[in-house]
Coordinates of C-alpha atoms and ligand atoms in Angstrom, one line a residue:
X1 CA 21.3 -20.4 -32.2
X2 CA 20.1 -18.5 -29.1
X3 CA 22.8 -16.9 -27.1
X4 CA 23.3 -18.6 -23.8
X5 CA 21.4 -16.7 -20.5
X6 CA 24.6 -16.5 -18.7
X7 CA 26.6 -14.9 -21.4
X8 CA 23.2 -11.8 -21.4
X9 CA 23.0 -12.2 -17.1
X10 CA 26.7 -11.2 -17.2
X11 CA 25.9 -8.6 -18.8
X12 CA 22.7 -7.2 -17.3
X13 CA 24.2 -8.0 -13.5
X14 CA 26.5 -4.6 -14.1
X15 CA 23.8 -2.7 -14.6
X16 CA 21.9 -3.7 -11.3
X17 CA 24.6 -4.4 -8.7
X18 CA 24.5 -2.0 -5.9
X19 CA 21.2 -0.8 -6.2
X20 CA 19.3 -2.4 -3.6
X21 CA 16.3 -0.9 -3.9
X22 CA 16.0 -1.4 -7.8
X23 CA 14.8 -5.0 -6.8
X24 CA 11.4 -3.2 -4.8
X25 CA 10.6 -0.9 -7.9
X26 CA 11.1 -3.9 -10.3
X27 CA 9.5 -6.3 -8.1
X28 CA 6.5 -3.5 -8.5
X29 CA 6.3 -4.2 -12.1
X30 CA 5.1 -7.4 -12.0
X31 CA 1.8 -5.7 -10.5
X32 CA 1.8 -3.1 -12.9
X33 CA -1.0 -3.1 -15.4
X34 CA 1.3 -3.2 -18.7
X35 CA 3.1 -6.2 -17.2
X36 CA 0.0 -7.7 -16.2
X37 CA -0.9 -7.4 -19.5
X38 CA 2.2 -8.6 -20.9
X39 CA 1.7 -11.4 -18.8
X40 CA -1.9 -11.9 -19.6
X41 CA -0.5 -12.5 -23.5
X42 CA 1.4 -14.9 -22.3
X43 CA -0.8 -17.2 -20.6
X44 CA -3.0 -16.6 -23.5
X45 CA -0.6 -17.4 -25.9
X46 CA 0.1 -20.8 -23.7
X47 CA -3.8 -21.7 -23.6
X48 CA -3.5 -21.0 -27.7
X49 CA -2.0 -24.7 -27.9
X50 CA -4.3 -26.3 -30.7
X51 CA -3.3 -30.0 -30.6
X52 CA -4.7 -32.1 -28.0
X53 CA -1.5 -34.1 -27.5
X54 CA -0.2 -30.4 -26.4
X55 CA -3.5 -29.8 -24.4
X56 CA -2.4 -33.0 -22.3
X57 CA 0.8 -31.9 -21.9
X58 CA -0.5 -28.3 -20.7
X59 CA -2.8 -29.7 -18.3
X60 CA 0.3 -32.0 -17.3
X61 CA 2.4 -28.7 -17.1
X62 CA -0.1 -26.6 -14.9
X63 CA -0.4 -29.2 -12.3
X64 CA 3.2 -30.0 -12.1
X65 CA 3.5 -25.6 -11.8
X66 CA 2.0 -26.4 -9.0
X67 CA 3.6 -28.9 -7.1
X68 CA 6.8 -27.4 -8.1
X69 CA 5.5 -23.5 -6.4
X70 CA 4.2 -26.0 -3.7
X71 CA 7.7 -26.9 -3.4
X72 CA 9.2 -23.8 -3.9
X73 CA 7.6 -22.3 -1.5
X74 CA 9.0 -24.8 1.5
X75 CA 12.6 -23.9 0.5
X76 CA 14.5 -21.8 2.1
X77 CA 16.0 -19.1 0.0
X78 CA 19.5 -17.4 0.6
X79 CA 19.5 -14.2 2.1
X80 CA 23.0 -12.6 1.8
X81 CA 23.7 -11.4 -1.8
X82 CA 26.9 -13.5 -2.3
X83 CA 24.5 -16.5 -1.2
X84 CA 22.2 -15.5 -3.9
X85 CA 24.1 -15.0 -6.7
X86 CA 25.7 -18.4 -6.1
X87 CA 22.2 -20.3 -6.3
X88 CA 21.2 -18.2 -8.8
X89 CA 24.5 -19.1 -11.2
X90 CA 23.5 -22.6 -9.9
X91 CA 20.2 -23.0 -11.4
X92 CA 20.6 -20.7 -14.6
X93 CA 23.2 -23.2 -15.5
X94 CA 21.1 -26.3 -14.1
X95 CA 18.1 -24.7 -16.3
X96 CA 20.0 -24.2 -19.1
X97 CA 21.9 -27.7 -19.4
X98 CA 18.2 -29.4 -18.6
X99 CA 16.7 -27.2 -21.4
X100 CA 19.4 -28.8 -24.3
X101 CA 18.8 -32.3 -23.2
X102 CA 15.1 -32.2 -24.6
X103 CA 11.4 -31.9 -24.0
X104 CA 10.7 -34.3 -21.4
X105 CA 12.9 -31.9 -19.4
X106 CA 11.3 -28.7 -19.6
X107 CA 9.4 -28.5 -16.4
X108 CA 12.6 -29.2 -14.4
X109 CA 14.7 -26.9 -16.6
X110 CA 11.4 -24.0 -16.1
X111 CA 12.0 -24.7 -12.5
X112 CA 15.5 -24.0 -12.1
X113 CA 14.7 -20.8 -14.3
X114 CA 11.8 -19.9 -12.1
X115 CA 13.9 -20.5 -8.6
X116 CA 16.8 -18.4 -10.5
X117 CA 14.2 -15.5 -10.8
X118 CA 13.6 -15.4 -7.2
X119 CA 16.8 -14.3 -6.1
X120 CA 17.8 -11.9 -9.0
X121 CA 17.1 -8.3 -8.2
X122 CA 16.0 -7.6 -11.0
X123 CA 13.2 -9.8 -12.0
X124 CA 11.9 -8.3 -14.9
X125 CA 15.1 -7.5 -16.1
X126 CA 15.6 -11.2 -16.4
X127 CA 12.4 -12.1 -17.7
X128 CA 13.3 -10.1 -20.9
X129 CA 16.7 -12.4 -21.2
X130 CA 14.5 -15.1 -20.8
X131 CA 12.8 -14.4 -23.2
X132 CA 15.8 -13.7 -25.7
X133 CA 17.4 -17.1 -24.3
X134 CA 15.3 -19.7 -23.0
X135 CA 13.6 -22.1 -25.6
X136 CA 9.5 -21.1 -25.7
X137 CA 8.0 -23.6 -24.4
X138 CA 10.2 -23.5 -21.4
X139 CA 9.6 -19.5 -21.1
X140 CA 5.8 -20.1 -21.1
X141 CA 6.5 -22.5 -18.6
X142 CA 8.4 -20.2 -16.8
X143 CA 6.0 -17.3 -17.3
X144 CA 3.1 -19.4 -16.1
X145 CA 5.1 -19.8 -13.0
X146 CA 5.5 -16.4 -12.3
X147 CA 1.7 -15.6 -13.0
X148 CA 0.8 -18.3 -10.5
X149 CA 3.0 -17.0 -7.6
X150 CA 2.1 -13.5 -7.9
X151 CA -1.8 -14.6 -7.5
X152 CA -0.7 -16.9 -4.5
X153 CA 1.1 -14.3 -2.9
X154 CA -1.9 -12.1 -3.5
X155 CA -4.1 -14.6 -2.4
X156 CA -1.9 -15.4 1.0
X157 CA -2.2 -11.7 1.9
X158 CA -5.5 -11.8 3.9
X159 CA -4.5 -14.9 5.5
X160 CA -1.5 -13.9 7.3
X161 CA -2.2 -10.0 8.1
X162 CA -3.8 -8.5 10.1
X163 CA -1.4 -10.4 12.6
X164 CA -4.0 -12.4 15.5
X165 CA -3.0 -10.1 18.3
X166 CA -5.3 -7.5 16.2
X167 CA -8.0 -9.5 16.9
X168 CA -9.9 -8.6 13.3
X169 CA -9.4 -10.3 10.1
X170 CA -10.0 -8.5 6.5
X171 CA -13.3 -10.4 4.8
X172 CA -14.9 -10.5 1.9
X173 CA -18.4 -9.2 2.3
X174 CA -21.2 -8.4 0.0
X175 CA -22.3 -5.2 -0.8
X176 CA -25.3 -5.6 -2.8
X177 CA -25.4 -6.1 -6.1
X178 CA -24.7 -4.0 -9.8
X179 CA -27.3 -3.3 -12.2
X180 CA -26.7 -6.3 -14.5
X181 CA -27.3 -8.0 -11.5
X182 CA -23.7 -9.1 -10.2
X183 CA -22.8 -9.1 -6.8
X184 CA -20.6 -6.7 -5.4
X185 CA -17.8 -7.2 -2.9
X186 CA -15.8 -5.1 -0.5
X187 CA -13.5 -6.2 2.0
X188 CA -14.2 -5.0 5.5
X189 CA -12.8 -5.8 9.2
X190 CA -14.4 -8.6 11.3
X191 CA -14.0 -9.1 15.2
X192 CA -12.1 -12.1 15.9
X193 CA -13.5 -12.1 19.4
X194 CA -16.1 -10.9 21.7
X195 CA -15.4 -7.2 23.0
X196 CA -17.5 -4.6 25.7
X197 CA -18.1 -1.5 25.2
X198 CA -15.4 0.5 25.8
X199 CA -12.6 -2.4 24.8
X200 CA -9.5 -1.1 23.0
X201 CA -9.9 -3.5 19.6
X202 CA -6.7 -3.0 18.3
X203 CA -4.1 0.0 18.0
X204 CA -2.3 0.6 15.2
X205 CA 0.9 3.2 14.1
X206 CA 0.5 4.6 10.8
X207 CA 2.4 3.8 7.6
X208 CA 2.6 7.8 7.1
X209 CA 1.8 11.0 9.1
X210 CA 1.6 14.4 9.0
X211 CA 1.3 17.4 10.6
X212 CA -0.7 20.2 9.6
X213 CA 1.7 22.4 7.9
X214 CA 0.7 25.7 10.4
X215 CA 1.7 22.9 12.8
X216 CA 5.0 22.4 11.7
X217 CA 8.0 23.9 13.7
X218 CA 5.5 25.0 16.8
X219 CA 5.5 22.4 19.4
X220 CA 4.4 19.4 17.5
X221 CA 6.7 17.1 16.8
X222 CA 6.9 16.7 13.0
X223 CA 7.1 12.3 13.5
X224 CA 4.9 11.2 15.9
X225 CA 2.4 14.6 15.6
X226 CA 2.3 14.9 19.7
X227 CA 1.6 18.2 21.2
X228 CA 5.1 18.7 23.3
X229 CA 4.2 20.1 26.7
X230 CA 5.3 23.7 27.4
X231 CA 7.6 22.1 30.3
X232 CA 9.2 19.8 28.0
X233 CA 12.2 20.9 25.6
X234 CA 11.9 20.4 21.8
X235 CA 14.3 18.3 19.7
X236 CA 15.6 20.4 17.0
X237 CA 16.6 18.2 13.5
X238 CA 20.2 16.9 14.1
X239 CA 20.9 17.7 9.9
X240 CA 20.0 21.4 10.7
X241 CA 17.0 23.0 9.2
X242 CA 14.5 25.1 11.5
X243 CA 11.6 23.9 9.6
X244 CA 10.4 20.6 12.2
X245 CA 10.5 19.9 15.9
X246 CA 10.5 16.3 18.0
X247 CA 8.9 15.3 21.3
X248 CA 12.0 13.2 21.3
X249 CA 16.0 12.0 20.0
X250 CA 13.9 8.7 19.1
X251 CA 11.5 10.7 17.2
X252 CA 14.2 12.4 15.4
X253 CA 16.2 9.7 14.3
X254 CA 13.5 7.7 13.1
X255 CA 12.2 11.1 10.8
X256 CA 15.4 11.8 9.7
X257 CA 16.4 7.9 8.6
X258 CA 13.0 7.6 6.6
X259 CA 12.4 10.7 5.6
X260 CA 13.6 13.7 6.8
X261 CA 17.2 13.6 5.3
X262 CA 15.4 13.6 1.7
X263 CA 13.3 16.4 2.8
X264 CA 15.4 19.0 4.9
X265 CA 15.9 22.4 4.1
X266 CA 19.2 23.1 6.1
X267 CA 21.9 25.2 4.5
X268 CA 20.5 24.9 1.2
X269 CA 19.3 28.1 -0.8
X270 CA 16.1 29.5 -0.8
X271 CA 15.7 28.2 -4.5
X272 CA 16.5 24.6 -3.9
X273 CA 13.9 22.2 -4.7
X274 CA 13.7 21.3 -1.2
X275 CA 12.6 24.9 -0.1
X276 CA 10.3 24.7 -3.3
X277 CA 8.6 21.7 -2.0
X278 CA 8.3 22.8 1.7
X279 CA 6.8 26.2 0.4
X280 CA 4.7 25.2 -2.1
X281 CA 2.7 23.0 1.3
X282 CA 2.7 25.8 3.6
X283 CA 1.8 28.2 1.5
X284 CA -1.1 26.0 -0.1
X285 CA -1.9 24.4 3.2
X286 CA -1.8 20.6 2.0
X287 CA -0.5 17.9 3.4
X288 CA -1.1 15.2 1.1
X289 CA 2.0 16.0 -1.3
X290 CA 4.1 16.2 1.6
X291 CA 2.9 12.7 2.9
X292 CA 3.3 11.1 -0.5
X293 CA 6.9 12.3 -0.6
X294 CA 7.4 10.8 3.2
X295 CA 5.5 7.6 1.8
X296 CA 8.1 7.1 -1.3
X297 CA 10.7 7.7 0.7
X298 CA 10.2 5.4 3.8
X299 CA 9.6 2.7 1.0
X300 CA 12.9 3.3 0.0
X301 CA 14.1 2.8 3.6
X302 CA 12.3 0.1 4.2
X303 CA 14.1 -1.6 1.0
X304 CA 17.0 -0.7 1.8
X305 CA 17.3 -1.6 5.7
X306 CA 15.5 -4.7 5.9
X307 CA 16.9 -8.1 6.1
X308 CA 14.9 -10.2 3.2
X309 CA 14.0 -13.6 4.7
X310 CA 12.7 -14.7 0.8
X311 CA 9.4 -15.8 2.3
X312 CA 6.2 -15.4 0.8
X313 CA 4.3 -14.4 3.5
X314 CA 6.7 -11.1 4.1
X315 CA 5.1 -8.2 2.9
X316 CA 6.0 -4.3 2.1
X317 CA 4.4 -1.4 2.7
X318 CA 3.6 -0.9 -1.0
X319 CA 2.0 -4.6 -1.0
X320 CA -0.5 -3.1 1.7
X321 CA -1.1 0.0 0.4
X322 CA -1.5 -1.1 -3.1
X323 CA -5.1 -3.0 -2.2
X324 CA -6.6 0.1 -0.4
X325 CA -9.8 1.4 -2.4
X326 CA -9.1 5.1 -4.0
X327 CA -11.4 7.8 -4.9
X328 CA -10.8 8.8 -8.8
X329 CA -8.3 11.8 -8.3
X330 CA -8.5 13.9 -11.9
X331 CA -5.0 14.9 -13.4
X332 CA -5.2 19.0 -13.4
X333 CA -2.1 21.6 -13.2
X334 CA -2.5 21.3 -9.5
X335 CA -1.2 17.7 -9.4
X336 CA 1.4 18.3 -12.5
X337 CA 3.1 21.1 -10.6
X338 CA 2.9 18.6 -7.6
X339 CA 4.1 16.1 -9.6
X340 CA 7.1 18.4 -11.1
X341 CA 7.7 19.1 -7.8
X342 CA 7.9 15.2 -6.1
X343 CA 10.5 14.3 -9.4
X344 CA 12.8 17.8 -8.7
X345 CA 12.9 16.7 -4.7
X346 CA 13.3 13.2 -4.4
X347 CA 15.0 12.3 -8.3
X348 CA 18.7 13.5 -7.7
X349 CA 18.8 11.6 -4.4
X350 CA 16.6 8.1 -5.4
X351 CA 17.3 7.2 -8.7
X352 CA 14.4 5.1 -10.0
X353 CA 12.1 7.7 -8.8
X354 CA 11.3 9.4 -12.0
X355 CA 9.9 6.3 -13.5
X356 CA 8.1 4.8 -10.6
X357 CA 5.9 8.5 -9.9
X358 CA 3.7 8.2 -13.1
X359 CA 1.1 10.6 -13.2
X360 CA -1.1 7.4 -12.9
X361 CA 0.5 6.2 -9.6
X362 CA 0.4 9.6 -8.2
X363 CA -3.0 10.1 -8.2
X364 CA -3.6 6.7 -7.1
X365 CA -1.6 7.5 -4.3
X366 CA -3.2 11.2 -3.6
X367 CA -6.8 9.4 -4.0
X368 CA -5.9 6.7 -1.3
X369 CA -5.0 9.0 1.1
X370 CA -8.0 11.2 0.6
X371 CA -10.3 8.0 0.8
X372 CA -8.3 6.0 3.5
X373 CA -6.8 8.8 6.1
X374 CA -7.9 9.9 9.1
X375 CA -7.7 13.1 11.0
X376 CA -5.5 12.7 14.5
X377 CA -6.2 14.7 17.2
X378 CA -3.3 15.2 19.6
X379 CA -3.9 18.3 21.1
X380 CA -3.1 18.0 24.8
X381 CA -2.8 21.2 26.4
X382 CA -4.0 25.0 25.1
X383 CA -6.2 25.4 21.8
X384 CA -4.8 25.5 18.7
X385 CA -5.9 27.1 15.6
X386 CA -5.1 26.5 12.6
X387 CA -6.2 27.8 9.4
X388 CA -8.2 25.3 7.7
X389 CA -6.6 23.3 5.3
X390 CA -8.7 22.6 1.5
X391 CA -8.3 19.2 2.0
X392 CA -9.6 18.8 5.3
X393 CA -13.0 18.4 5.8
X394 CA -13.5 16.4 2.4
X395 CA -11.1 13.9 2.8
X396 CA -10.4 13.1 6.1
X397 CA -12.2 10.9 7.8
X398 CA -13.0 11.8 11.5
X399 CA -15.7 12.5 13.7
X400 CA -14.5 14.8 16.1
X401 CA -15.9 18.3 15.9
X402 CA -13.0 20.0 16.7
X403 CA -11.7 21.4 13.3
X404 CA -9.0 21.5 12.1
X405 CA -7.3 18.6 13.8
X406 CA -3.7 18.0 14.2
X407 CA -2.7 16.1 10.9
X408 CA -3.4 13.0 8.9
X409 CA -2.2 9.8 8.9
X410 CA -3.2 6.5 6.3
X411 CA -3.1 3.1 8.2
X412 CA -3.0 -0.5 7.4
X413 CA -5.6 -2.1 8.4
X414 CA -7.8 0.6 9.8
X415 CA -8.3 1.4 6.3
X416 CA -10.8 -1.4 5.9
X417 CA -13.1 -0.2 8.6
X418 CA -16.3 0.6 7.1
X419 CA -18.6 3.9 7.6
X420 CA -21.9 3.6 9.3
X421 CA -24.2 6.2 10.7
X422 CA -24.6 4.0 13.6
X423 CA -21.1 2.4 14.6
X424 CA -19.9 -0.3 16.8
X425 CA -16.4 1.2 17.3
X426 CA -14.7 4.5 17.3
X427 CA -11.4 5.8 16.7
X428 CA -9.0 7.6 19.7
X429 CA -5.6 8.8 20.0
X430 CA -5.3 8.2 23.6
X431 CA -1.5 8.3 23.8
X432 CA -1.9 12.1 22.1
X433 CA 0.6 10.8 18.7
X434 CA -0.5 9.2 15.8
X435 CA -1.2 5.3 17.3
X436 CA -4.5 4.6 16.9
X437 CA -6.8 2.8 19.3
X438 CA -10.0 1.2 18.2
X439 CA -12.2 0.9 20.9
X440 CA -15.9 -0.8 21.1
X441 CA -18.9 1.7 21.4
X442 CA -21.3 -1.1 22.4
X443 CA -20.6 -5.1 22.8
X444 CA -19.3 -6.8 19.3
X445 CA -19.2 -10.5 19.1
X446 CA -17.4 -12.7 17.4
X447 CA -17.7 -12.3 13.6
X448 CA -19.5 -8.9 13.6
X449 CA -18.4 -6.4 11.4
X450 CA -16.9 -3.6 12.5
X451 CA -17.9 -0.1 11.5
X452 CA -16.5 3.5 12.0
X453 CA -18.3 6.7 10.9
X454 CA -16.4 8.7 8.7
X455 CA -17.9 12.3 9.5
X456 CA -19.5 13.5 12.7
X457 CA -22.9 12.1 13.1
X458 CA -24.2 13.1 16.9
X459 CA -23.0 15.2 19.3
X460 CA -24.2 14.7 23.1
X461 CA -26.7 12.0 21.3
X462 CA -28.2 14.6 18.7
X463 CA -27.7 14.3 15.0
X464 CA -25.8 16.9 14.3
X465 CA -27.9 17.4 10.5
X466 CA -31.0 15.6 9.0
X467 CA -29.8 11.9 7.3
X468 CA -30.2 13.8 3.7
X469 CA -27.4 16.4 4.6
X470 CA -25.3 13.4 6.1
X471 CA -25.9 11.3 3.2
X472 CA -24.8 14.2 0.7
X473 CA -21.6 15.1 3.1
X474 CA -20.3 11.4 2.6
X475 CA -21.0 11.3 -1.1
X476 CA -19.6 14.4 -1.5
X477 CA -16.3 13.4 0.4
X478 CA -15.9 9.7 0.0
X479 CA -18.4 9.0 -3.4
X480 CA -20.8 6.3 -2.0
X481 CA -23.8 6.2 -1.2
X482 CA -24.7 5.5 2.5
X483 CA -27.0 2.8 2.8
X484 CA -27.0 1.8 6.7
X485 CA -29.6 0.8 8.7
X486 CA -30.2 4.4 10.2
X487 CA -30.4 6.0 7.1
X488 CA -32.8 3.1 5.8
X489 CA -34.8 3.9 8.7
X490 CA -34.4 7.5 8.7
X491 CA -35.5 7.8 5.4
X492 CA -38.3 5.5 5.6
X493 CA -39.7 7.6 8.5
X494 CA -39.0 10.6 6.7
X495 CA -41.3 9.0 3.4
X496 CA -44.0 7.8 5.6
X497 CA -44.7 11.0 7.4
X498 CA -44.4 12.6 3.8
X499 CA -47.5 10.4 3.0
X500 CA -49.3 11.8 6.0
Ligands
ZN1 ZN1 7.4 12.3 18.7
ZN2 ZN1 15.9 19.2 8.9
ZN3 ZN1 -25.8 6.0 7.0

């Protein structure tokens, strides 16, 4: 006889209680590809079903998956944990008493299961007493559930963000097609209106910053990357260290909540893993470890502070950064030591950490920045120079001439603005911090695409370089091959005068 679900919850629900964020790294899983695959097994082993009474009754199953997610997803789900552990004892019983009583109950029981999975933290966790406790059928059921909600939710994504008051939505265009002849797809940003030239678009804050590390300490502050005017007072960190400044107490409190207190150097030794980490930045001149460090961290935050309404249509930071295009970052000692570093700094203070930074999902992470960030320019007053970083010609995108910039910063939706040699919109830091403003170089209507260029193309209406040296900068930076309208032209004048 299978052991009962409660008797193995009881058991698991030590283990998780009072660690919130547990539930967003597990949560994770489900996207992760060796759960996916797991999954995939599943649903394979549930389309397996030979006999065609069975096939009826699978085809009966999916659609009433289907109306019962439908359902699901009008309900209402309980917010305060002693709310949710009540519902979910509720339905793991109700699941379990509608499992005994036969076949003809197994979608309702594979309901109350699925609801019960909602609310757990620990999703996965669950899953795996499922599968020790729940007869099979029902845990295909179950399973199938689960599969079809994660694509919904995936699905749902581009339909409710950007929010309207962007005015651009995230399409799916064509991009030509592969050499077997498939088309090719990208998702770019689309005007939701008509704009002039000169319209801001849209502006947007970043999901993570940074300065460049020269930067750091001077008078920039270290949150929102703002040049702090000479008459102005800097805010020193309220934990201690000497390392960062703020234009602000607001700035400060909001670095030291979602990042700062995991990365601060004050009164700790010079051979603490937080030194280690700050060093190893400044004396390397990156930014990106630094701003993969502030990412994990502020996820953690964001986990941890939020109030969880249970809707679909809520999503995290990891949700939107996890559909961002990369660029193939290579494992080499460089990103092991930076890996080894990551674990030392942020593993004694977030457990789970160790697990969730796999080599893999660091260089995802590295390779979205480089693809994904842009240089901000927030220099108001003076010139500054600062000694150019390794990473930041390649992999920032920006087309202001004045290198180095400030920092870097990865956006939302900004991220799906796609390079042309000819524009319609260009990126500005008018405030002098990090918010971005979109703003129209020429009219856009309604539906257009909108398009940024990546590297500096003219100055004062010149090229600044022929369309092959362009071309091989933004290969040789973002991997593609440009193929706008001025370089079609370009290189079609460039053939034809060849012939002459
Ligand atoms: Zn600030
Ligand atoms: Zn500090
Ligand atoms: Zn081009």
């Amino acid at each position: 006889m299978k052991t009962s679900t409660v008797a193995l919850i009881a058991v698991g629900a030590v283990v998780t209680v009072g660690i919130g964020y547990a539930i967003y790294f597990d949560q994770k899983r489900r996207n992760d590809p060796e759960f996916r695959k797991r999954l995939k097994r599943e649903r394979k082993r549930l389309l397996k079903v030979k006999k065609s009474e069975e096939e009826a009754f699978k085809n009966k199953a999916a659609e009433s998956i289907s109306q019962a997610l439908d359902e699901i997803a009008n309900e209402t789900f309980p917010v305060t944990n002693q709310d949710k552990e009540k519902l979910f004892v509720e339905e793991v019983a109700k699941g379990e008493e509608l499992a005994a009583r036969g076949e003809e109950f197994y979608n309702e029981a594979a309901v109350s299961f699925f609801r019960a999975l909602k609310v757990y933290p620990s999703p996965v966790e669950l899953v795996m007493i499922y599968q020790k406790t729940v007869p099979e059928p029902v845990f295909n059921l179950v399973m199938a559930m689960m599969s079809l909600d994660v694509k919904r939710k995936q699905e749902l994504y581009y339909k409710v963000y950007p929010p309207a008051e962007m005015n651009v939505r995230i399409d799916e265009l064509p991009e030509g097609v592969t050499d077997d002849g498939k088309q090719i797809i990208r998702r770019g940003l689309v005007a939701t209106r008509d704009f002039d030239e000169g319209e801001v678009i849209y502006t947007e804050i970043p999901v993570v910053s940074a300065l460049e590390p020269a930067l750091e300490g001077q008078d920039f502050c270290n949150f929102c990357l703002k040049q702090i005017p000479a008459s102005e007072s800097t805010v020193t960190c309220s934990i201690g260290c000497e390392k960062v400044v703020y234009c602000s107490t607001d700035c400060e409190k909001k670095a030291v909540a979602q990042y700062h207190q995991y990365l601060c150097t004050s009164s700790l030794s010079l051979s603490s893993k937080e030194h280690e980490f700050a060093t190893y930045a400044t004396k390397n001149n990156v930014k990106y470890p630094g701003m993969i460090a502030r990412f994990l961290a502020t996820m953690v935050y964001e986990e941890t502070t939020k109030v969880p309404t249970g809707r679909d249509d809520e999503y995290n930071t990891w949700d939107h950064i996890e559909r961002l295009r990369f660029l193939e970052v290579n494992p080499g000692p460089t990103e092991a030591l930076e890996i080894k570093l990551l674990k030392e700094l942020l593993g004694p203070k977030v457990p789970g950490i160790d697990e969730f930074v796999t080599e893999e999902r660091y260089l995802t992470l590295k390779g979205k920045l480089q693809y994904n960030a842009y240089g901000v320019e927030t220099v108001a007053e003076g010139e500054k120079t600062v000694p150019k970083s390794p990473e930041q010609h390649r992999n920032a995108r920006s087309t202001s001439p004045a290198h180095p910039l400030t920092g870097a910063a990865l956006y939302r939706a900004t991220s799906y603005l796609a390079h042309s040699c000819e524009p319609n919109t260009a990126v500005s830091f008018p405030r002098r911090t990090q918010e971005l403003a979109l703003v129209a170089t020429r009219p856009i209507k309604q539906g257009e695409e909108l398009t940024t260029s990546y590297v500096q193309v003219d100055s004062d209406g010149e090229p600044v370089r022929g369309h092959v040296e362009r071309k091989k900068e933004l290969a040789d930076a973002f991997r593609f091959k440009c193929a706008c309208k001025r370089c079609e032209r370009e290189e079609a004048a460039a053939a034809s005068s060849d012939r002459d």
